[in-house]
Amino acid sequence: MTGSIASIGMGIAVIGAAMGIGNIGAKAMEAIARQPEAVGDIRANMILMAAFIEGAALIAIILSFLVAN
Amino acid sequence: MRRYLICLIYTLAFTFGAAAQDHSGHNHDHSGHDHSHHGHDHAGHNHGSHEGHNHSTGCGAHAHEFDPGALAIHHIGDANVYSIGPLNIPLPCILYNKDLGWKVFMSSKFGIGHHGDGHYAIDGYVLDGGSVKRVQDASFPMGKVEVNGFIHGKDESGKFMSSVCYNETLYSLDAKSTADGGIFGGGITSFYDLSITKNVTAMLIVCFLLGLAFFGAAKKYRNNAGKAPSGLQNLLEVFIVFIRDEVAKPFLGHHWAKFLPFLLAIFFFIVGLNLFGQIPFLGGANATGNLAVTMVLAIFAFIVTNINGNAHYWKHLLLAEGTPSFVKPILIPVEILGLFIKPLTLMLRLFANITAGHMVIIIFVSFIFIFGQSGANPVGGYGAAIGSTLLTMFMMAIELIVAFVQAFVFTILTASYLGAATEEAH
């Protein structure tokens, strides 16, 4: 039964990360629309920020994977 | 119009390849470790060669339910055999146990059979599903003895266990030896496996190819100085200039020239391994999806960052300069934790992204067996083959992007940590 509870934890972690990355994407699109000439800088920073959020979510996912085992 | 036609033909060819596997699979039991050729894409692999073969002799039949999870974990794992389709290329095994000492031999000595299962046990070591495992029981005979197959199941506590069948008796096996702390069934066990495994072979091949490409390009720059670049030189220049202008210069300031070689080495090594692991029908060594490999890369990033950290960086980290004194007891432990969390996330991010992509592909391919009910329902199998082929092709396209993005992310994060460590006081 621990497996199924761990997968719920995994899902909750992904919800948080999805909201965060979604926000970053939305704001980046807005920023690009306002200043199309800054697209390179905005894209690089967008990927960087998304990677930070991803890191937090991944730790949660790996932990739930370990619990599930 | 012609483009659509070509796409359609490719899809059909892929589908028939995938379906052929389903069709030929109806004769042998589908325990998780069966049909285990080591590519991440099964489409097109034909398993017709081992119909009717099964290992159960005396230790009871081991017909299990088809388990996509176990299949996926087996396929993304490392192995002591390099399997390309029906071909099993033996690799050197370097094993250490404190009682037995060092053992060095080629894995062909195990007599590699179907699914990477060895026919022989060598000094208590066996080859189960492509990876070396060790018999726990001390009464197991030393030297070369014939074994009769492997049985996989779960013990009372629900832990995944393997046993080997020898002389009508079951002997339980230690898990394979991995440095990843046992997330995928391995761990530090009674022996150390320092073999040239599939992943190590892939890394050596990629290093060789990268060396070939870069020395070739370097030679061209020397010979054609001042002239327009040509051939592979063009491709490499695009990436090098991109890393220099988008990663090194913005993050590292005037230190960029010192760290550019390190960043380039990381980028090309990761991108090379990511792409090499994605070539269909080539064994699919999942090196960047292996925690040990990404751990070493992250440790390199950690060491280079901290060796080059200046006084300002360490003061900021250990004394939390410029913050009110009541915040310091909270902030300093958090900063010190952050020091280790940074390489930890670097390690996990690359590992999880690559592994997740491969797992999704394997699960998509597994749909064929799930809907085909392991051959009992060919119509469902063929139907699922069309869908899963399209999904797999889509997923492989995504993985192609991920291969570059993750290499870029690893490089840019390393550069940003390095930049924070080498920044002068402001």
CSV table of C-alpha atoms in Angstrom, one decimal:
chain,number,residue,atom,x,y,z
A,1,MET,CA,0.0,0.0,0.0
A,2,THR,CA,3.0,2.3,0.5
A,3,GLY,CA,3.5,2.3,-3.2
A,4,SER,CA,0.2,3.9,-4.0
A,5,ILE,CA,0.6,6.6,-1.3
A,6,ALA,CA,4.1,7.4,-2.5
A,7,SER,CA,2.7,7.9,-6.0
A,8,ILE,CA,0.2,10.4,-4.7
A,9,GLY,CA,3.1,12.3,-3.2
A,10,MET,CA,4.8,12.2,-6.5
A,11,GLY,CA,1.7,13.7,-8.1
A,12,ILE,CA,1.5,16.5,-5.5
A,13,ALA,CA,5.1,17.4,-6.1
A,14,VAL,CA,4.5,17.6,-9.8
A,15,ILE,CA,1.5,19.9,-9.3
A,16,GLY,CA,3.7,22.4,-7.6
A,17,ALA,CA,6.4,22.2,-10.2
A,18,ALA,CA,3.9,22.5,-13.0
A,19,MET,CA,2.4,25.6,-11.5
A,20,GLY,CA,5.8,27.1,-11.1
A,21,ILE,CA,7.1,26.3,-14.6
A,22,GLY,CA,3.7,27.3,-16.1
A,23,ASN,CA,4.1,30.7,-14.5
A,24,ILE,CA,7.6,31.1,-15.7
A,25,GLY,CA,6.5,30.2,-19.3
A,26,ALA,CA,3.6,32.6,-19.2
A,27,LYS,CA,5.6,35.5,-17.9
A,28,ALA,CA,8.4,34.7,-20.4
A,29,MET,CA,5.9,34.8,-23.3
A,30,GLU,CA,4.6,38.1,-22.1
A,31,ALA,CA,8.1,39.5,-21.7
A,32,ILE,CA,9.0,38.3,-25.2
A,33,ALA,CA,5.8,39.9,-26.6
A,34,ARG,CA,6.8,43.2,-25.0
A,35,GLN,CA,10.4,43.1,-26.0
A,36,PRO,CA,11.0,40.7,-28.9
A,37,GLU,CA,14.6,41.9,-29.3
A,38,ALA,CA,15.4,40.4,-25.8
A,39,VAL,CA,14.3,36.9,-26.7
A,40,GLY,CA,17.7,35.3,-26.3
A,41,ASP,CA,18.2,36.6,-22.8
A,42,ILE,CA,14.7,35.8,-21.7
A,43,ARG,CA,14.8,32.3,-23.1
A,44,ALA,CA,18.1,31.5,-21.3
A,45,ASN,CA,16.8,32.8,-18.0
A,46,MET,CA,13.5,31.0,-18.4
A,47,ILE,CA,15.3,27.7,-18.9
A,48,LEU,CA,17.5,28.4,-15.9
A,49,MET,CA,14.5,29.2,-13.6
A,50,ALA,CA,12.6,26.2,-14.8
A,51,ALA,CA,15.6,24.1,-14.0
A,52,PHE,CA,15.7,25.3,-10.5
A,53,ILE,CA,12.0,24.5,-9.9
A,54,GLU,CA,12.5,21.2,-11.6
A,55,GLY,CA,15.3,20.4,-9.2
A,56,ALA,CA,13.0,20.8,-6.2
A,57,ALA,CA,10.3,18.6,-7.8
A,58,LEU,CA,12.8,16.0,-8.7
A,59,ILE,CA,14.0,15.6,-5.2
A,60,ALA,CA,10.4,15.0,-4.1
A,61,ILE,CA,9.9,12.5,-6.9
A,62,ILE,CA,13.1,10.5,-6.1
A,63,LEU,CA,12.2,10.5,-2.4
A,64,SER,CA,8.7,9.1,-3.1
A,65,PHE,CA,10.4,6.6,-5.5
A,66,LEU,CA,12.6,5.5,-2.6
A,67,VAL,CA,9.7,5.2,-0.3
A,68,ALA,CA,7.7,3.2,-2.8
A,69,ASN,CA,10.5,0.7,-3.1
B,1,MET,CA,2.4,15.4,-50.4
B,2,ARG,CA,5.5,13.3,-50.9
B,3,ARG,CA,6.6,14.2,-47.4
B,4,TYR,CA,3.3,12.8,-45.9
B,5,LEU,CA,3.7,9.7,-47.9
B,6,ILE,CA,7.2,9.1,-46.6
B,7,CYS,CA,6.0,9.7,-43.1
B,8,LEU,CA,3.2,7.2,-43.6
B,9,ILE,CA,5.6,4.5,-44.9
B,10,TYR,CA,7.9,5.0,-42.0
B,11,THR,CA,5.0,4.7,-39.6
B,12,LEU,CA,3.8,1.5,-41.2
B,13,ALA,CA,7.3,0.0,-41.3
B,14,PHE,CA,7.7,0.8,-37.6
B,15,THR,CA,4.3,-0.6,-36.7
B,16,PHE,CA,4.9,-3.9,-38.5
B,17,GLY,CA,8.3,-4.2,-36.8
B,18,ALA,CA,6.7,-3.6,-33.4
B,19,ALA,CA,3.8,-5.9,-34.2
B,20,ALA,CA,6.2,-8.7,-35.4
B,21,GLN,CA,7.7,-8.7,-31.9
B,22,ASP,CA,4.3,-9.1,-30.4
B,23,HIS,CA,3.5,-11.9,-32.7
B,24,SER,CA,6.7,-13.9,-32.0
B,25,GLY,CA,6.4,-13.3,-28.3
B,26,HIS,CA,3.4,-15.6,-27.8
B,27,ASN,CA,5.4,-18.7,-27.0
B,28,HIS,CA,7.5,-17.8,-24.0
B,29,ASP,CA,6.4,-16.5,-20.7
B,30,HIS,CA,6.5,-12.8,-20.2
B,31,SER,CA,8.1,-12.4,-16.8
B,32,GLY,CA,9.6,-9.0,-16.5
B,33,HIS,CA,13.0,-10.1,-17.5
B,34,ASP,CA,12.0,-11.8,-20.6
B,35,HIS,CA,12.2,-10.2,-24.1
B,36,SER,CA,15.1,-8.2,-22.7
B,37,HIS,CA,17.2,-6.9,-25.5
B,38,HIS,CA,18.8,-3.8,-24.3
B,39,GLY,CA,17.5,-1.1,-26.7
B,40,HIS,CA,15.1,1.4,-25.4
B,41,ASP,CA,13.0,0.9,-28.4
B,42,HIS,CA,11.8,-2.5,-29.0
B,43,ALA,CA,10.1,-1.7,-32.2
B,44,GLY,CA,11.4,-3.9,-34.9
B,45,HIS,CA,13.3,-6.4,-32.7
B,46,ASN,CA,12.3,-9.8,-33.6
B,47,HIS,CA,12.3,-12.4,-30.9
B,48,GLY,CA,11.4,-15.3,-33.1
B,49,SER,CA,14.7,-16.9,-32.5
B,50,HIS,CA,13.9,-18.1,-29.0
B,51,GLU,CA,10.4,-19.4,-29.3
B,52,GLY,CA,9.6,-22.2,-27.0
B,53,HIS,CA,12.7,-21.8,-25.0
B,54,ASN,CA,12.3,-21.7,-21.3
B,55,HIS,CA,14.6,-22.2,-18.4
B,56,SER,CA,12.3,-23.9,-15.9
B,57,THR,CA,13.9,-27.3,-15.2
B,58,GLY,CA,13.0,-28.7,-11.8
B,59,CYS,CA,12.7,-25.5,-9.9
B,60,GLY,CA,9.1,-25.0,-11.0
B,61,ALA,CA,7.7,-22.9,-13.8
B,62,HIS,CA,8.2,-19.2,-13.4
B,63,ALA,CA,5.4,-17.8,-15.5
B,64,HIS,CA,4.6,-14.3,-14.1
B,65,GLU,CA,2.3,-11.6,-15.2
B,66,PHE,CA,3.8,-9.2,-17.7
B,67,ASP,CA,5.3,-6.5,-15.6
B,68,PRO,CA,6.1,-3.3,-17.5
B,69,GLY,CA,7.7,-1.6,-14.5
B,70,ALA,CA,10.3,-4.4,-14.0
B,71,LEU,CA,10.8,-4.4,-17.8
B,72,ALA,CA,11.5,-0.7,-17.8
B,73,ILE,CA,13.9,-0.8,-14.9
B,74,HIS,CA,15.7,-3.7,-16.5
B,75,HIS,CA,16.1,-1.8,-19.7
B,76,ILE,CA,17.4,1.5,-18.3
B,77,GLY,CA,19.8,-0.4,-16.1
B,78,ASP,CA,23.4,-1.1,-16.8
B,79,ALA,CA,24.6,-4.5,-18.0
B,80,ASN,CA,27.8,-6.6,-18.3
B,81,VAL,CA,26.8,-7.6,-21.8
B,82,TYR,CA,26.4,-5.3,-24.8
B,83,SER,CA,23.4,-6.7,-26.6
B,84,ILE,CA,22.6,-5.4,-30.1
B,85,GLY,CA,19.6,-7.3,-31.3
B,86,PRO,CA,20.4,-11.0,-31.2
B,87,LEU,CA,24.1,-10.2,-30.8
B,88,ASN,CA,25.6,-10.4,-27.3
B,89,ILE,CA,29.0,-8.8,-27.1
B,90,PRO,CA,30.9,-9.9,-24.0
B,91,LEU,CA,32.5,-7.2,-21.8
B,92,PRO,CA,35.3,-7.6,-19.3
B,93,CYS,CA,34.1,-8.3,-15.7
B,94,ILE,CA,36.2,-6.9,-12.9
B,95,LEU,CA,34.8,-8.1,-9.6
B,96,TYR,CA,36.0,-7.8,-6.0
B,97,ASN,CA,34.9,-9.5,-2.9
B,98,LYS,CA,36.8,-9.4,0.3
B,99,ASP,CA,36.9,-13.2,0.7
B,100,LEU,CA,37.5,-14.0,-3.0
B,101,GLY,CA,39.7,-11.1,-3.9
B,102,TRP,CA,39.8,-9.8,-7.5
B,103,LYS,CA,38.2,-11.8,-10.3
B,104,VAL,CA,38.8,-10.6,-13.9
B,105,PHE,CA,37.3,-12.4,-16.8
B,106,MET,CA,35.2,-11.8,-19.9
B,107,SER,CA,31.4,-12.1,-19.4
B,108,SER,CA,31.3,-14.6,-22.3
B,109,LYS,CA,32.6,-17.1,-19.7
B,110,PHE,CA,29.1,-17.1,-18.2
B,111,GLY,CA,27.8,-18.5,-21.5
B,112,ILE,CA,25.4,-15.7,-22.3
B,113,GLY,CA,22.0,-17.0,-23.2
B,114,HIS,CA,18.7,-15.4,-24.0
B,115,HIS,CA,17.8,-12.2,-22.2
B,116,GLY,CA,21.4,-12.0,-20.9
B,117,ASP,CA,21.0,-14.9,-18.6
B,118,GLY,CA,24.3,-16.8,-18.1
B,119,HIS,CA,24.4,-20.6,-18.3
B,120,TYR,CA,27.3,-21.0,-15.9
B,121,ALA,CA,28.2,-19.7,-12.4
B,122,ILE,CA,31.8,-18.6,-12.0
B,123,ASP,CA,33.0,-18.7,-8.4
B,124,GLY,CA,29.6,-17.9,-7.1
B,125,TYR,CA,29.0,-15.1,-9.6
B,126,VAL,CA,26.1,-15.4,-12.0
B,127,LEU,CA,24.9,-13.4,-14.9
B,128,ASP,CA,21.2,-12.6,-14.4
B,129,GLY,CA,19.5,-10.4,-17.0
B,130,GLY,CA,22.8,-9.1,-18.3
B,131,SER,CA,24.2,-8.0,-14.9
B,132,VAL,CA,26.5,-9.9,-12.6
B,133,LYS,CA,25.0,-11.0,-9.2
B,134,ARG,CA,26.5,-13.1,-6.5
B,135,VAL,CA,25.1,-16.1,-4.7
B,136,GLN,CA,24.6,-15.4,-1.0
B,137,ASP,CA,24.9,-18.9,0.2
B,138,ALA,CA,28.5,-19.9,1.1
B,139,SER,CA,27.8,-23.6,0.3
B,140,PHE,CA,27.4,-22.8,-3.4
B,141,PRO,CA,30.3,-24.5,-5.3
B,142,MET,CA,33.2,-22.5,-6.5
B,143,GLY,CA,34.6,-22.7,-10.0
B,144,LYS,CA,32.5,-23.1,-13.2
B,145,VAL,CA,29.2,-24.9,-12.7
B,146,GLU,CA,26.1,-25.0,-14.9
B,147,VAL,CA,23.0,-23.3,-13.6
B,148,ASN,CA,19.4,-23.8,-14.7
B,149,GLY,CA,17.9,-20.4,-15.0
B,150,PHE,CA,16.8,-17.6,-12.7
B,151,ILE,CA,13.6,-16.9,-10.8
B,152,HIS,CA,12.5,-13.4,-9.9
B,153,GLY,CA,9.9,-12.5,-7.4
B,154,LYS,CA,9.3,-10.6,-4.2
B,155,ASP,CA,10.1,-11.8,-0.7
B,156,GLU,CA,7.9,-11.5,2.3
B,157,SER,CA,8.7,-7.8,2.9
B,158,GLY,CA,7.8,-7.1,-0.8
B,159,LYS,CA,11.4,-6.5,-1.8
B,160,PHE,CA,12.5,-7.6,-5.2
B,161,MET,CA,14.5,-10.8,-5.1
B,162,SER,CA,16.2,-13.0,-7.6
B,163,SER,CA,17.3,-16.6,-7.1
B,164,VAL,CA,19.3,-18.9,-9.2
B,165,CYS,CA,18.4,-22.5,-9.8
B,166,TYR,CA,21.3,-25.0,-9.4
B,167,ASN,CA,21.1,-28.7,-8.9
B,168,GLU,CA,17.3,-28.6,-8.3
B,169,THR,CA,17.8,-26.1,-5.5
B,170,LEU,CA,17.1,-22.4,-5.3
B,171,TYR,CA,19.9,-20.1,-4.1
B,172,SER,CA,19.0,-16.5,-3.5
B,173,LEU,CA,21.2,-13.8,-5.1
B,174,ASP,CA,22.6,-10.6,-3.9
B,175,ALA,CA,21.4,-7.5,-5.8
B,176,LYS,CA,23.8,-6.2,-8.5
B,177,SER,CA,26.5,-3.8,-7.4
B,178,THR,CA,25.7,-0.2,-8.2
B,179,ALA,CA,26.9,3.1,-6.7
B,180,ASP,CA,23.4,4.7,-6.8
B,181,GLY,CA,22.4,3.6,-3.4
B,182,GLY,CA,20.0,0.9,-4.6
B,183,ILE,CA,17.3,3.1,-6.1
B,184,PHE,CA,16.9,0.7,-9.0
B,185,GLY,CA,17.4,-2.6,-7.2
B,186,GLY,CA,21.2,-2.5,-6.9
B,187,GLY,CA,23.3,-1.0,-4.1
B,188,ILE,CA,26.5,-1.7,-2.2
B,189,THR,CA,26.3,-5.5,-1.8
B,190,SER,CA,28.7,-8.2,-0.9
B,191,PHE,CA,30.9,-7.6,-3.9
B,192,TYR,CA,32.1,-4.6,-6.0
B,193,ASP,CA,31.5,-4.6,-9.7
B,194,LEU,CA,34.1,-2.4,-11.3
B,195,SER,CA,33.6,-3.9,-14.7
B,196,ILE,CA,33.7,-2.2,-18.1
B,197,THR,CA,29.9,-2.3,-18.3
B,198,LYS,CA,27.7,-1.3,-21.2
B,199,ASN,CA,27.6,2.3,-19.9
B,200,VAL,CA,31.4,2.5,-19.6
B,201,THR,CA,31.7,1.1,-23.1
B,202,ALA,CA,29.3,3.8,-24.4
B,203,MET,CA,31.3,6.5,-22.6
B,204,LEU,CA,34.6,5.3,-24.1
B,205,ILE,CA,33.0,5.2,-27.6
B,206,VAL,CA,31.6,8.7,-27.1
B,207,CYS,CA,34.9,10.0,-25.9
B,208,PHE,CA,36.6,8.5,-28.9
B,209,LEU,CA,34.1,10.0,-31.3
B,210,LEU,CA,34.3,13.4,-29.6
B,211,GLY,CA,38.1,13.2,-29.7
B,212,LEU,CA,38.0,12.3,-33.4
B,213,ALA,CA,35.6,15.2,-34.2
B,214,PHE,CA,37.5,17.8,-32.1
B,215,PHE,CA,41.0,16.9,-33.2
B,216,GLY,CA,39.8,16.9,-36.7
B,217,ALA,CA,38.3,20.3,-36.3
B,218,ALA,CA,41.3,21.6,-34.5
B,219,LYS,CA,43.5,20.4,-37.3
B,220,LYS,CA,41.3,22.2,-39.8
B,221,TYR,CA,41.6,25.5,-37.9
B,222,ARG,CA,45.3,25.2,-37.9
B,223,ASN,CA,45.6,24.3,-41.6
B,224,ASN,CA,42.8,26.6,-42.9
B,225,ALA,CA,43.5,29.6,-40.7
B,226,GLY,CA,41.6,32.6,-41.9
B,227,LYS,CA,39.5,30.6,-44.3
B,228,ALA,CA,35.8,29.8,-43.9
B,229,PRO,CA,35.1,26.7,-41.8
B,230,SER,CA,34.0,23.5,-43.5
B,231,GLY,CA,32.3,20.2,-42.7
B,232,LEU,CA,32.1,19.2,-39.1
B,233,GLN,CA,34.0,22.3,-38.1
B,234,ASN,CA,30.8,24.3,-38.8
B,235,LEU,CA,28.7,22.2,-36.5
B,236,LEU,CA,31.1,22.3,-33.6
B,237,GLU,CA,31.7,26.1,-34.0
B,238,VAL,CA,28.0,26.8,-33.7
B,239,PHE,CA,27.8,25.0,-30.3
B,240,ILE,CA,31.1,26.3,-29.0
B,241,VAL,CA,30.2,29.9,-29.9
B,242,PHE,CA,26.8,29.4,-28.3
B,243,ILE,CA,28.2,28.1,-25.1
B,244,ARG,CA,30.8,30.9,-25.1
B,245,ASP,CA,28.3,33.8,-25.7
B,246,GLU,CA,25.2,32.5,-24.0
B,247,VAL,CA,26.7,30.6,-21.0
B,248,ALA,CA,30.3,31.5,-20.3
B,249,LYS,CA,30.4,35.2,-20.9
B,250,PRO,CA,27.2,36.3,-19.2
B,251,PHE,CA,27.7,34.2,-16.0
B,252,LEU,CA,31.5,34.3,-15.6
B,253,GLY,CA,32.3,37.8,-16.6
B,254,HIS,CA,36.0,38.2,-17.4
B,255,HIS,CA,36.9,34.8,-16.0
B,256,TRP,CA,35.1,33.1,-18.9
B,257,ALA,CA,38.3,32.0,-20.8
B,258,LYS,CA,39.5,30.1,-17.8
B,259,PHE,CA,36.3,28.0,-17.4
B,260,LEU,CA,35.2,27.7,-21.0
B,261,PRO,CA,37.1,24.4,-21.6
B,262,PHE,CA,35.4,22.8,-18.6
B,263,LEU,CA,32.0,24.0,-19.6
B,264,LEU,CA,32.5,22.8,-23.2
B,265,ALA,CA,33.7,19.4,-22.0
B,266,ILE,CA,30.6,18.9,-19.8
B,267,PHE,CA,28.3,20.1,-22.5
B,268,PHE,CA,29.7,17.8,-25.3
B,269,PHE,CA,30.1,14.8,-23.0
B,270,ILE,CA,26.5,15.0,-21.9
B,271,VAL,CA,25.1,15.8,-25.3
B,272,GLY,CA,27.2,13.0,-26.9
B,273,LEU,CA,26.0,10.4,-24.4
B,274,ASN,CA,22.4,11.6,-24.6
B,275,LEU,CA,22.4,11.2,-28.3
B,276,PHE,CA,24.4,8.0,-28.3
B,277,GLY,CA,21.9,6.4,-25.9
B,278,GLN,CA,19.0,7.3,-28.2
B,279,ILE,CA,20.2,5.7,-31.4
B,280,PRO,CA,17.7,2.9,-32.1
B,281,PHE,CA,19.0,-0.7,-32.5
B,282,LEU,CA,22.4,0.1,-31.0
B,283,GLY,CA,22.1,-1.3,-27.6
B,284,GLY,CA,20.9,1.9,-26.1
B,285,ALA,CA,23.4,2.5,-23.3
B,286,ASN,CA,21.6,4.7,-20.8
B,287,ALA,CA,24.7,6.3,-19.4
B,288,THR,CA,23.4,9.8,-18.6
B,289,GLY,CA,20.4,8.1,-17.1
B,290,ASN,CA,22.6,6.4,-14.6
B,291,LEU,CA,23.0,8.0,-11.2
B,292,ALA,CA,26.6,7.1,-10.8
B,293,VAL,CA,27.5,8.8,-14.1
B,294,THR,CA,25.6,12.0,-13.3
B,295,MET,CA,26.9,11.9,-9.7
B,296,VAL,CA,30.5,12.0,-11.0
B,297,LEU,CA,29.7,14.9,-13.3
B,298,ALA,CA,28.0,16.8,-10.5
B,299,ILE,CA,31.0,16.1,-8.2
B,300,PHE,CA,33.3,17.6,-10.8
B,301,ALA,CA,31.1,20.7,-10.9
B,302,PHE,CA,31.1,20.8,-7.1
B,303,ILE,CA,34.9,20.5,-6.9
B,304,VAL,CA,35.6,23.0,-9.6
B,305,THR,CA,33.2,25.5,-8.1
B,306,ASN,CA,34.6,25.3,-4.6
B,307,ILE,CA,38.2,25.2,-5.5
B,308,ASN,CA,37.7,28.4,-7.4
B,309,GLY,CA,35.5,30.1,-4.8
B,310,ASN,CA,37.1,33.4,-3.7
B,311,ALA,CA,37.1,34.9,-0.2
B,312,HIS,CA,34.0,36.9,-0.9
B,313,TYR,CA,32.1,33.7,-1.7
B,314,TRP,CA,33.2,31.9,1.4
B,315,LYS,CA,32.5,34.9,3.6
B,316,HIS,CA,29.0,35.2,2.1
B,317,LEU,CA,28.5,31.5,2.7
B,318,LEU,CA,29.9,31.0,6.1
B,319,LEU,CA,29.4,34.4,7.8
B,320,ALA,CA,26.2,35.5,5.9
B,321,GLU,CA,27.7,39.0,5.6
B,322,GLY,CA,25.3,41.9,5.5
B,323,THR,CA,22.4,40.2,7.2
B,324,PRO,CA,21.0,41.1,10.6
B,325,SER,CA,22.5,38.9,13.4
B,326,PHE,CA,19.2,37.2,14.3
B,327,VAL,CA,18.8,35.8,10.8
B,328,LYS,CA,22.3,34.3,10.8
B,329,PRO,CA,21.6,31.1,12.8
B,330,ILE,CA,19.0,30.2,10.2
B,331,LEU,CA,20.7,31.5,7.1
B,332,ILE,CA,24.1,29.9,7.6
B,333,PRO,CA,22.9,26.3,7.9
B,334,VAL,CA,20.6,26.9,4.9
B,335,GLU,CA,23.6,28.2,2.9
B,336,ILE,CA,25.7,25.3,3.8
B,337,LEU,CA,23.0,22.9,2.9
B,338,GLY,CA,22.6,24.7,-0.3
B,339,LEU,CA,26.2,24.0,-1.1
B,340,PHE,CA,25.4,20.3,-1.2
B,341,ILE,CA,21.9,20.6,-2.7
B,342,LYS,CA,23.3,22.3,-5.8
B,343,PRO,CA,25.3,19.3,-7.0
B,344,LEU,CA,22.6,17.0,-5.8
B,345,THR,CA,20.0,18.6,-8.0
B,346,LEU,CA,22.4,18.7,-10.9
B,347,MET,CA,22.8,15.0,-10.5
B,348,LEU,CA,19.1,14.2,-10.1
B,349,ARG,CA,17.9,16.5,-12.9
B,350,LEU,CA,20.0,15.0,-15.7
B,351,PHE,CA,19.3,11.4,-14.4
B,352,ALA,CA,15.6,11.9,-14.0
B,353,ASN,CA,15.0,13.6,-17.3
B,354,ILE,CA,16.8,11.0,-19.4
B,355,THR,CA,15.5,8.1,-17.4
B,356,ALA,CA,11.9,9.3,-17.5
B,357,GLY,CA,12.1,9.7,-21.3
B,358,HIS,CA,13.4,6.2,-21.7
B,359,MET,CA,10.9,4.8,-19.3
B,360,VAL,CA,8.0,6.4,-21.1
B,361,ILE,CA,9.2,4.9,-24.4
B,362,ILE,CA,9.4,1.4,-22.8
B,363,ILE,CA,5.9,1.8,-21.3
B,364,PHE,CA,4.5,2.8,-24.7
B,365,VAL,CA,6.1,-0.3,-26.2
B,366,SER,CA,4.7,-2.3,-23.3
B,367,PHE,CA,1.2,-1.3,-24.4
B,368,ILE,CA,1.5,-3.7,-27.2
B,369,PHE,CA,1.9,-6.6,-24.8
B,370,ILE,CA,-0.7,-5.3,-22.3
B,371,PHE,CA,-3.4,-5.0,-25.0
B,372,GLY,CA,-2.2,-8.1,-26.8
B,373,GLN,CA,-2.4,-10.0,-23.5
B,374,SER,CA,1.0,-11.5,-24.3
B,375,GLY,CA,-0.1,-13.0,-27.5
B,376,ALA,CA,-3.5,-14.2,-26.5
B,377,ASN,CA,-5.2,-11.3,-28.2
B,378,PRO,CA,-3.3,-10.6,-31.5
B,379,VAL,CA,-6.0,-8.0,-32.7
B,380,GLY,CA,-5.5,-5.9,-29.6
B,381,GLY,CA,-1.7,-6.3,-30.0
B,382,TYR,CA,-1.8,-5.1,-33.6
B,383,GLY,CA,-4.1,-2.2,-32.7
B,384,ALA,CA,-2.0,-1.1,-29.8
B,385,ALA,CA,1.1,-1.5,-32.0
B,386,ILE,CA,-0.1,1.3,-34.3
B,387,GLY,CA,-0.9,3.7,-31.5
B,388,SER,CA,2.2,2.9,-29.4
B,389,THR,CA,4.5,3.3,-32.5
B,390,LEU,CA,3.2,6.8,-33.1
B,391,LEU,CA,3.5,7.7,-29.4
B,392,THR,CA,7.0,6.2,-29.3
B,393,MET,CA,8.1,8.3,-32.4
B,394,PHE,CA,6.6,11.4,-30.8
B,395,MET,CA,8.4,10.6,-27.5
B,396,MET,CA,11.7,10.1,-29.3
B,397,ALA,CA,11.3,13.5,-31.0
B,398,ILE,CA,10.8,15.0,-27.6
B,399,GLU,CA,13.8,13.2,-26.2
B,400,LEU,CA,15.9,14.6,-29.0
B,401,ILE,CA,15.1,18.1,-27.7
B,402,VAL,CA,15.6,17.0,-24.1
B,403,ALA,CA,19.0,15.7,-24.9
B,404,PHE,CA,20.2,19.1,-25.9
B,405,VAL,CA,18.2,21.1,-23.4
B,406,GLN,CA,19.5,19.0,-20.4
B,407,ALA,CA,23.1,19.3,-21.6
B,408,PHE,CA,22.5,23.0,-21.9
B,409,VAL,CA,20.9,23.2,-18.5
B,410,PHE,CA,23.7,21.3,-16.8
B,411,THR,CA,26.2,23.6,-18.4
B,412,ILE,CA,24.4,26.8,-17.6
B,413,LEU,CA,23.8,25.8,-14.0
B,414,THR,CA,27.4,24.9,-13.5
B,415,ALA,CA,28.3,28.2,-15.1
B,416,SER,CA,26.0,30.1,-12.7
B,417,TYR,CA,27.4,28.3,-9.6
B,418,LEU,CA,30.9,29.0,-10.9
B,419,GLY,CA,29.9,32.6,-11.5
B,420,ALA,CA,28.5,33.0,-8.0
B,421,ALA,CA,31.8,31.5,-6.6
B,422,THR,CA,34.1,33.7,-8.6
B,423,GLU,CA,32.2,37.0,-8.4
B,424,GLU,CA,34.1,39.9,-6.9
B,425,ALA,CA,32.7,41.8,-4.0
B,426,HIS,CA,30.2,44.6,-5.0
